[in-house]
């Protein structure tokens, strides 16, 4: 049975912390380096439901994509919801480790897992890492479909392939437009519109798209993608958990550690309900905004 310090060294080799963005908070949050590790649970969010699942599972290590304290804190009091997470972890001797933006740009990284979930052929990174001479690391991926689809068909296809959430997938663009090439980026991606335009793809699938950037991107038809697909943030990053667990399995096999890795199926997307909008009623007035 490996020590936690050995497993953490393996995780840092997979996702070097120095490759995280400066604003990020990655690495170990809690855990005794000398403690043994048998079971490891992977999840997107370090929330109480996931920590309770780790306790029930008997996990010794919880690996999450999102940080617990991204902006720092002055307290871990159990009266706060994040403090309760810390108390539960320590009480049950469970370590917490975070791989966030250092996993986004890894090879393979979060967007590789997203492309794999959609069965897309990866061509190259969307935003290459200048420090990678092989040109494989970077943010997002430029991909192509095995067979062209209309936007409407691809939206349905993506909704069926990604984990189910209340949001589902919404799209902007001509539903009949043919889609051959697509850029993907797990997590929030509307900061990448310039890179998507430069890539010359037909569509861009990401999460957390906002009204004004999305509107401007779809209006800029000369240089922009013909379509945008907005999925739930959690759904675009959950496939990484399975990929990451498989990577640690491979390390465990090489070292003869005998680790048991698990991937949480608990949906921690914060949105819990959705209703389709009804058509706007014909107004009975002639001035003013729609009521």
mmCIF file of C-alpha atoms in Angstrom:
data_model
loop_
_atom_site.group_PDB
_atom_site.id
_atom_site.type_symbol
_atom_site.label_atom_id
_atom_site.label_comp_id
_atom_site.label_asym_id
_atom_site.label_seq_id
_atom_site.Cartn_x
_atom_site.Cartn_y
_atom_site.Cartn_z
ATOM 1 C CA UNK A 1 0.000 0.000 0.000
ATOM 2 C CA UNK A 2 1.547 3.341 -1.027
ATOM 3 C CA UNK A 3 1.878 6.325 1.247
ATOM 4 C CA UNK A 4 -0.170 9.395 0.432
ATOM 5 C CA UNK A 5 3.050 11.251 -0.402
ATOM 6 C CA UNK A 6 3.818 8.677 -3.130
ATOM 7 C CA UNK A 7 0.368 8.961 -4.663
ATOM 8 C CA UNK A 8 0.484 12.758 -4.565
ATOM 9 C CA UNK A 9 3.865 12.703 -6.311
ATOM 10 C CA UNK A 10 2.269 10.594 -9.052
ATOM 11 C CA UNK A 11 -0.635 13.041 -9.366
ATOM 12 C CA UNK A 12 1.760 15.976 -9.585
ATOM 13 C CA UNK A 13 3.630 14.162 -12.354
ATOM 14 C CA UNK A 14 0.372 13.767 -14.285
ATOM 15 C CA UNK A 15 -0.716 17.365 -13.676
ATOM 16 C CA UNK A 16 2.320 19.451 -12.627
ATOM 17 C CA UNK A 17 1.161 22.221 -10.295
ATOM 18 C CA UNK A 18 3.552 24.723 -11.893
ATOM 19 C CA UNK A 19 1.416 24.553 -15.053
ATOM 20 C CA UNK A 20 -1.626 25.898 -13.242
ATOM 21 C CA UNK A 21 -2.689 29.488 -13.783
ATOM 22 C CA UNK A 22 -1.251 31.921 -11.235
ATOM 23 C CA UNK A 23 -4.693 32.680 -9.806
ATOM 24 C CA UNK A 24 -5.510 28.997 -9.295
ATOM 25 C CA UNK A 25 -5.404 26.940 -6.099
ATOM 26 C CA UNK A 26 -4.228 23.416 -6.912
ATOM 27 C CA UNK A 27 -2.471 20.654 -5.008
ATOM 28 C CA UNK A 28 -3.130 19.183 -1.595
ATOM 29 C CA UNK A 29 -5.658 20.735 0.753
ATOM 30 C CA UNK A 30 -5.416 18.280 3.636
ATOM 31 C CA UNK A 31 -4.023 14.836 4.414
ATOM 32 C CA UNK A 32 -1.172 13.137 6.296
ATOM 33 C CA UNK A 33 1.685 12.453 3.837
ATOM 34 C CA UNK A 34 2.627 9.287 5.743
ATOM 35 C CA UNK A 35 -0.900 7.790 5.735
ATOM 36 C CA UNK A 36 -1.569 4.787 3.529
ATOM 37 C CA UNK A 37 -3.856 4.968 0.507
ATOM 38 C CA UNK A 38 -6.075 2.147 -0.724
ATOM 39 C CA UNK A 39 -9.138 3.814 -2.252
ATOM 40 C CA UNK A 40 -9.271 7.006 -4.299
ATOM 41 C CA UNK A 41 -12.444 8.842 -5.333
ATOM 42 C CA UNK A 42 -12.507 11.262 -8.283
ATOM 43 C CA UNK A 43 -15.128 14.009 -8.606
ATOM 44 C CA UNK A 44 -15.594 17.467 -10.100
ATOM 45 C CA UNK A 45 -16.619 19.405 -6.985
ATOM 46 C CA UNK A 46 -15.375 19.194 -3.372
ATOM 47 C CA UNK A 47 -18.860 19.665 -1.920
ATOM 48 C CA UNK A 48 -20.398 17.982 1.104
ATOM 49 C CA UNK A 49 -22.319 15.373 -0.935
ATOM 50 C CA UNK A 50 -19.052 14.197 -2.488
ATOM 51 C CA UNK A 51 -17.215 14.164 0.838
ATOM 52 C CA UNK A 52 -20.041 12.116 2.386
ATOM 53 C CA UNK A 53 -19.744 9.722 -0.550
ATOM 54 C CA UNK A 54 -16.003 9.409 0.111
ATOM 55 C CA UNK A 55 -16.733 8.591 3.756
ATOM 56 C CA UNK A 56 -19.274 5.919 2.809
ATOM 57 C CA UNK A 57 -16.872 4.471 0.237
ATOM 58 C CA UNK A 58 -14.024 4.314 2.731
ATOM 59 C CA UNK A 59 -11.804 6.436 0.498
ATOM 60 C CA UNK A 60 -8.429 7.574 1.736
ATOM 61 C CA UNK A 61 -8.027 10.240 -0.939
ATOM 62 C CA UNK A 62 -10.472 12.488 -2.763
ATOM 63 C CA UNK A 63 -9.253 14.063 -6.008
ATOM 64 C CA UNK A 64 -11.393 16.890 -7.389
ATOM 65 C CA UNK A 65 -11.112 19.151 -10.398
ATOM 66 C CA UNK A 66 -12.452 22.268 -8.719
ATOM 67 C CA UNK A 67 -10.620 23.858 -5.794
ATOM 68 C CA UNK A 68 -12.199 24.061 -2.362
ATOM 69 C CA UNK A 69 -10.753 27.467 -1.513
ATOM 70 C CA UNK A 70 -10.079 29.265 -4.781
ATOM 71 C CA UNK A 71 -9.961 32.738 -3.229
ATOM 72 C CA UNK A 72 -8.476 31.833 0.132
ATOM 73 C CA UNK A 73 -10.129 31.949 3.533
ATOM 74 C CA UNK A 74 -9.583 33.049 7.107
ATOM 75 C CA UNK A 75 -11.538 30.219 8.727
ATOM 76 C CA UNK A 76 -12.275 26.515 8.452
ATOM 77 C CA UNK A 77 -14.955 26.650 11.139
ATOM 78 C CA UNK A 78 -17.386 23.758 10.838
ATOM 79 C CA UNK A 79 -20.227 26.286 10.974
ATOM 80 C CA UNK A 80 -19.340 27.261 7.377
ATOM 81 C CA UNK A 81 -20.163 24.862 4.545
ATOM 82 C CA UNK A 82 -16.572 24.698 3.317
ATOM 83 C CA UNK A 83 -15.269 24.397 6.845
ATOM 84 C CA UNK A 84 -17.596 21.454 7.381
ATOM 85 C CA UNK A 85 -16.035 19.804 4.329
ATOM 86 C CA UNK A 86 -12.577 20.202 5.863
ATOM 87 C CA UNK A 87 -13.718 18.894 9.248
ATOM 88 C CA UNK A 88 -15.386 15.852 7.689
ATOM 89 C CA UNK A 89 -12.302 15.034 5.629
ATOM 90 C CA UNK A 90 -9.906 15.301 8.567
ATOM 91 C CA UNK A 91 -12.227 13.459 10.958
ATOM 92 C CA UNK A 92 -12.324 10.484 8.585
ATOM 93 C CA UNK A 93 -8.630 10.640 7.552
ATOM 94 C CA UNK A 94 -9.446 11.508 3.939
ATOM 95 C CA UNK A 95 -6.967 13.601 1.988
ATOM 96 C CA UNK A 96 -8.087 16.142 -0.618
ATOM 97 C CA UNK A 97 -6.080 16.955 -3.746
ATOM 98 C CA UNK A 98 -7.028 19.384 -6.535
ATOM 99 C CA UNK A 99 -6.021 19.351 -10.216
ATOM 100 C CA UNK A 100 -7.683 22.301 -11.956
ATOM 101 C CA UNK A 101 -6.119 24.458 -14.690
ATOM 102 C CA UNK A 102 -3.047 22.196 -14.640
ATOM 103 C CA UNK A 103 -5.410 19.404 -15.730
ATOM 104 C CA UNK A 104 -7.148 21.650 -18.285
ATOM 105 C CA UNK A 105 -3.978 22.045 -20.356
ATOM 106 C CA UNK A 106 -2.482 18.588 -19.761
ATOM 107 C CA UNK A 107 -1.903 15.874 -22.353
ATOM 108 C CA UNK A 108 -4.353 14.282 -22.001
ATOM 109 C CA UNK A 109 -6.423 16.938 -20.307
ATOM 110 C CA UNK A 110 -9.988 17.928 -19.557
ATOM 111 C CA UNK A 111 -10.835 18.788 -23.160
ATOM 112 C CA UNK A 112 -9.401 15.492 -24.413
ATOM 113 C CA UNK A 113 -11.848 13.726 -22.119
ATOM 114 C CA UNK A 114 -14.687 15.936 -23.366
ATOM 115 C CA UNK A 115 -13.802 15.182 -26.992
ATOM 116 C CA UNK A 116 -13.591 11.486 -26.147
ATOM 117 C CA UNK A 117 -17.051 11.528 -24.595
ATOM 118 C CA UNK A 118 -18.341 12.964 -27.868
ATOM 119 C CA UNK A 119 -16.305 10.487 -29.962
ATOM 120 C CA UNK A 120 -14.568 13.329 -31.805
ATOM 121 C CA UNK A 121 -11.225 13.013 -33.575
ATOM 122 C CA UNK A 122 -8.772 15.420 -31.983
ATOM 123 C CA UNK A 123 -6.671 17.444 -34.400
ATOM 124 C CA UNK A 124 -4.744 19.826 -32.145
ATOM 125 C CA UNK A 125 -5.020 22.084 -29.074
ATOM 126 C CA UNK A 126 -7.195 25.159 -29.495
ATOM 127 C CA UNK A 127 -4.688 27.306 -27.566
ATOM 128 C CA UNK A 128 -1.306 25.527 -27.734
ATOM 129 C CA UNK A 129 1.023 25.619 -24.739
ATOM 130 C CA UNK A 130 4.156 27.429 -25.979
ATOM 131 C CA UNK A 131 6.198 25.376 -23.519
ATOM 132 C CA UNK A 132 5.301 22.097 -25.259
ATOM 133 C CA UNK A 133 7.501 21.498 -28.322
ATOM 134 C CA UNK A 134 5.373 18.477 -29.260
ATOM 135 C CA UNK A 135 2.336 20.737 -29.640
ATOM 136 C CA UNK A 136 -0.007 18.446 -27.710
ATOM 137 C CA UNK A 137 -0.632 20.402 -24.518
ATOM 138 C CA UNK A 138 -2.847 23.425 -24.331
ATOM 139 C CA UNK A 139 -6.321 24.736 -23.597
ATOM 140 C CA UNK A 140 -9.262 23.286 -25.521
ATOM 141 C CA UNK A 141 -9.129 20.993 -28.538
ATOM 142 C CA UNK A 142 -9.899 21.385 -32.228
ATOM 143 C CA UNK A 143 -11.739 18.293 -33.444
ATOM 144 C CA UNK A 144 -13.710 16.849 -36.318
ATOM 145 C CA UNK A 145 -16.783 14.633 -36.429
ATOM 146 C CA UNK A 146 -16.625 11.171 -37.946
ATOM 147 C CA UNK A 147 -19.564 12.183 -40.140
ATOM 148 C CA UNK A 148 -20.987 15.683 -40.744
ATOM 149 C CA UNK A 149 -24.211 16.482 -38.914
ATOM 150 C CA UNK A 150 -26.669 19.325 -38.884
ATOM 151 C CA UNK A 151 -26.416 21.545 -35.830
ATOM 152 C CA UNK A 152 -29.782 20.250 -34.603
ATOM 153 C CA UNK A 153 -28.612 16.654 -34.864
ATOM 154 C CA UNK A 154 -25.315 17.389 -33.172
ATOM 155 C CA UNK A 155 -27.059 19.108 -30.277
ATOM 156 C CA UNK A 156 -29.184 15.996 -29.732
ATOM 157 C CA UNK A 157 -26.121 13.787 -30.127
ATOM 158 C CA UNK A 158 -24.093 15.766 -27.581
ATOM 159 C CA UNK A 159 -26.999 15.783 -25.123
ATOM 160 C CA UNK A 160 -27.153 11.990 -25.341
ATOM 161 C CA UNK A 161 -23.371 11.529 -24.918
ATOM 162 C CA UNK A 162 -22.696 13.925 -22.048
ATOM 163 C CA UNK A 163 -23.920 13.393 -18.469
ATOM 164 C CA UNK A 164 -27.533 14.452 -17.986
ATOM 165 C CA UNK A 165 -28.157 17.777 -16.281
ATOM 166 C CA UNK A 166 -31.186 20.011 -15.801
ATOM 167 C CA UNK A 167 -29.797 22.472 -18.327
ATOM 168 C CA UNK A 168 -29.113 19.989 -21.096
ATOM 169 C CA UNK A 169 -27.497 21.683 -24.104
ATOM 170 C CA UNK A 170 -28.590 24.865 -25.831
ATOM 171 C CA UNK A 171 -27.289 26.073 -29.177
ATOM 172 C CA UNK A 172 -26.999 29.264 -31.201
ATOM 173 C CA UNK A 173 -26.953 29.135 -34.990
ATOM 174 C CA UNK A 174 -28.880 27.795 -37.943
ATOM 175 C CA UNK A 175 -30.230 24.371 -36.863
ATOM 176 C CA UNK A 176 -29.789 23.074 -40.429
ATOM 177 C CA UNK A 177 -26.192 24.265 -40.813
ATOM 178 C CA UNK A 178 -23.765 21.392 -41.454
ATOM 179 C CA UNK A 179 -21.156 20.804 -38.754
ATOM 180 C CA UNK A 180 -17.862 19.128 -39.674
ATOM 181 C CA UNK A 181 -15.259 20.656 -37.366
ATOM 182 C CA UNK A 182 -15.770 21.695 -33.769
ATOM 183 C CA UNK A 183 -13.711 23.191 -30.974
ATOM 184 C CA UNK A 184 -14.363 21.995 -27.436
ATOM 185 C CA UNK A 185 -13.285 23.363 -24.091
ATOM 186 C CA UNK A 186 -14.338 21.936 -20.752
ATOM 187 C CA UNK A 187 -15.618 24.535 -18.307
ATOM 188 C CA UNK A 188 -16.149 28.244 -18.989
ATOM 189 C CA UNK A 189 -15.057 29.014 -22.543
ATOM 190 C CA UNK A 190 -16.342 32.360 -23.785
ATOM 191 C CA UNK A 191 -12.901 33.914 -23.254
ATOM 192 C CA UNK A 192 -11.685 31.732 -26.134
ATOM 193 C CA UNK A 193 -13.833 33.174 -28.926
ATOM 194 C CA UNK A 194 -10.854 34.830 -30.653
ATOM 195 C CA UNK A 195 -9.006 31.490 -30.671
ATOM 196 C CA UNK A 196 -12.110 29.721 -31.974
ATOM 197 C CA UNK A 197 -12.398 32.241 -34.814
ATOM 198 C CA UNK A 198 -8.736 31.732 -35.660
ATOM 199 C CA UNK A 199 -9.247 27.961 -35.740
ATOM 200 C CA UNK A 200 -11.901 28.319 -38.442
ATOM 201 C CA UNK A 201 -14.200 25.638 -37.024
ATOM 202 C CA UNK A 202 -17.901 25.251 -37.692
ATOM 203 C CA UNK A 203 -18.954 25.140 -34.043
ATOM 204 C CA UNK A 204 -17.733 25.589 -30.486
ATOM 205 C CA UNK A 205 -18.955 23.522 -27.530
ATOM 206 C CA UNK A 206 -18.179 24.765 -24.040
ATOM 207 C CA UNK A 207 -20.023 25.953 -20.900
ATOM 208 C CA UNK A 208 -21.178 29.106 -19.104
ATOM 209 C CA UNK A 209 -21.791 31.142 -22.253
ATOM 210 C CA UNK A 210 -23.071 34.638 -21.501
ATOM 211 C CA UNK A 211 -25.538 36.647 -23.547
ATOM 212 C CA UNK A 212 -23.373 39.480 -24.848
ATOM 213 C CA UNK A 213 -20.262 37.476 -25.824
ATOM 214 C CA UNK A 214 -22.445 34.784 -27.409
ATOM 215 C CA UNK A 215 -24.527 37.344 -29.288
ATOM 216 C CA UNK A 216 -21.444 39.117 -30.610
ATOM 217 C CA UNK A 217 -19.823 35.818 -31.613
ATOM 218 C CA UNK A 218 -22.831 34.646 -33.589
ATOM 219 C CA UNK A 219 -23.267 38.043 -35.252
ATOM 220 C CA UNK A 220 -19.636 38.042 -36.364
ATOM 221 C CA UNK A 221 -20.361 35.466 -39.063
ATOM 222 C CA UNK A 222 -17.424 36.439 -41.273
ATOM 223 C CA UNK A 223 -14.821 35.368 -38.748
ATOM 224 C CA UNK A 224 -16.720 33.404 -36.126
ATOM 225 C CA UNK A 225 -18.043 29.868 -35.826
ATOM 226 C CA UNK A 226 -21.414 29.158 -37.380
ATOM 227 C CA UNK A 227 -22.719 27.692 -34.137
ATOM 228 C CA UNK A 228 -22.254 27.742 -30.377
ATOM 229 C CA UNK A 229 -23.230 24.932 -28.024
ATOM 230 C CA UNK A 230 -23.571 25.691 -24.321
ATOM 231 C CA UNK A 231 -23.533 22.686 -21.982
ATOM 232 C CA UNK A 232 -23.569 22.573 -18.198
ATOM 233 C CA UNK A 233 -20.155 23.338 -16.690
ATOM 234 C CA UNK A 234 -20.181 20.143 -14.611
ATOM 235 C CA UNK A 235 -21.145 17.982 -17.596
ATOM 236 C CA UNK A 236 -18.221 19.217 -19.708
ATOM 237 C CA UNK A 237 -15.699 18.403 -16.974
ATOM 238 C CA UNK A 238 -17.065 15.180 -15.505
ATOM 239 C CA UNK A 239 -15.562 12.985 -18.305
ATOM 240 C CA UNK A 240 -12.132 14.027 -17.029
ATOM 241 C CA UNK A 241 -12.810 12.144 -13.792
ATOM 242 C CA UNK A 242 -12.984 8.835 -15.665
ATOM 243 C CA UNK A 243 -9.888 9.700 -17.679
ATOM 244 C CA UNK A 244 -7.984 10.742 -14.552
ATOM 245 C CA UNK A 245 -8.966 7.570 -12.683
ATOM 246 C CA UNK A 246 -7.689 5.484 -15.605
ATOM 247 C CA UNK A 247 -4.402 7.405 -15.560
ATOM 248 C CA UNK A 248 -3.925 6.722 -11.859
ATOM 249 C CA UNK A 249 -4.861 3.070 -12.420
ATOM 250 C CA UNK A 250 -2.019 2.817 -14.920
ATOM 251 C CA UNK A 251 0.430 4.321 -12.419
ATOM 252 C CA UNK A 252 -0.815 1.950 -9.723
ATOM 253 C CA UNK A 253 -0.321 -1.060 -11.998
ATOM 254 C CA UNK A 254 3.240 -0.012 -12.844
ATOM 255 C CA UNK A 255 4.153 0.316 -9.180
ATOM 256 C CA UNK A 256 2.118 -2.652 -7.943
ATOM 257 C CA UNK A 257 0.183 -0.436 -5.541
ATOM 258 C CA UNK A 258 -3.160 -2.152 -5.929
ATOM 259 C CA UNK A 259 -5.129 1.087 -5.634
ATOM 260 C CA UNK A 260 -8.880 0.983 -6.064
ATOM 261 C CA UNK A 261 -10.100 4.032 -7.951
ATOM 262 C CA UNK A 262 -13.711 5.165 -8.121
ATOM 263 C CA UNK A 263 -15.514 7.910 -10.032
ATOM 264 C CA UNK A 264 -18.427 9.671 -8.390
ATOM 265 C CA UNK A 265 -21.669 9.621 -10.377
ATOM 266 C CA UNK A 266 -23.243 12.189 -8.068
ATOM 267 C CA UNK A 267 -24.459 15.156 -10.102
ATOM 268 C CA UNK A 268 -23.134 18.288 -8.422
ATOM 269 C CA UNK A 269 -24.211 20.717 -11.120
ATOM 270 C CA UNK A 270 -25.945 23.484 -9.136
ATOM 271 C CA UNK A 271 -28.936 23.767 -11.499
ATOM 272 C CA UNK A 272 -31.670 21.313 -10.559
ATOM 273 C CA UNK A 273 -34.694 22.070 -12.769
ATOM 274 C CA UNK A 274 -35.506 23.275 -16.264
ATOM 275 C CA UNK A 275 -38.665 24.144 -18.169
ATOM 276 C CA UNK A 276 -38.884 25.018 -21.842
ATOM 277 C CA UNK A 277 -40.137 28.528 -22.512
ATOM 278 C CA UNK A 278 -43.616 29.025 -23.927
ATOM 279 C CA UNK A 279 -44.011 31.128 -27.097
ATOM 280 C CA UNK A 280 -44.362 34.807 -26.410
ATOM 281 C CA UNK A 281 -48.016 35.831 -26.401
ATOM 282 C CA UNK A 282 -49.190 38.273 -29.048
ATOM 283 C CA UNK A 283 -49.108 41.700 -27.367
ATOM 284 C CA UNK A 284 -52.337 43.642 -27.071
ATOM 285 C CA UNK A 285 -50.494 46.957 -26.761
ATOM 286 C CA UNK A 286 -48.456 48.753 -29.393
ATOM 287 C CA UNK A 287 -45.728 50.410 -27.361
ATOM 288 C CA UNK A 288 -43.321 49.389 -24.649
ATOM 289 C CA UNK A 289 -41.476 46.128 -23.946
ATOM 290 C CA UNK A 290 -43.106 42.678 -24.153
ATOM 291 C CA UNK A 291 -44.894 41.785 -20.938
#
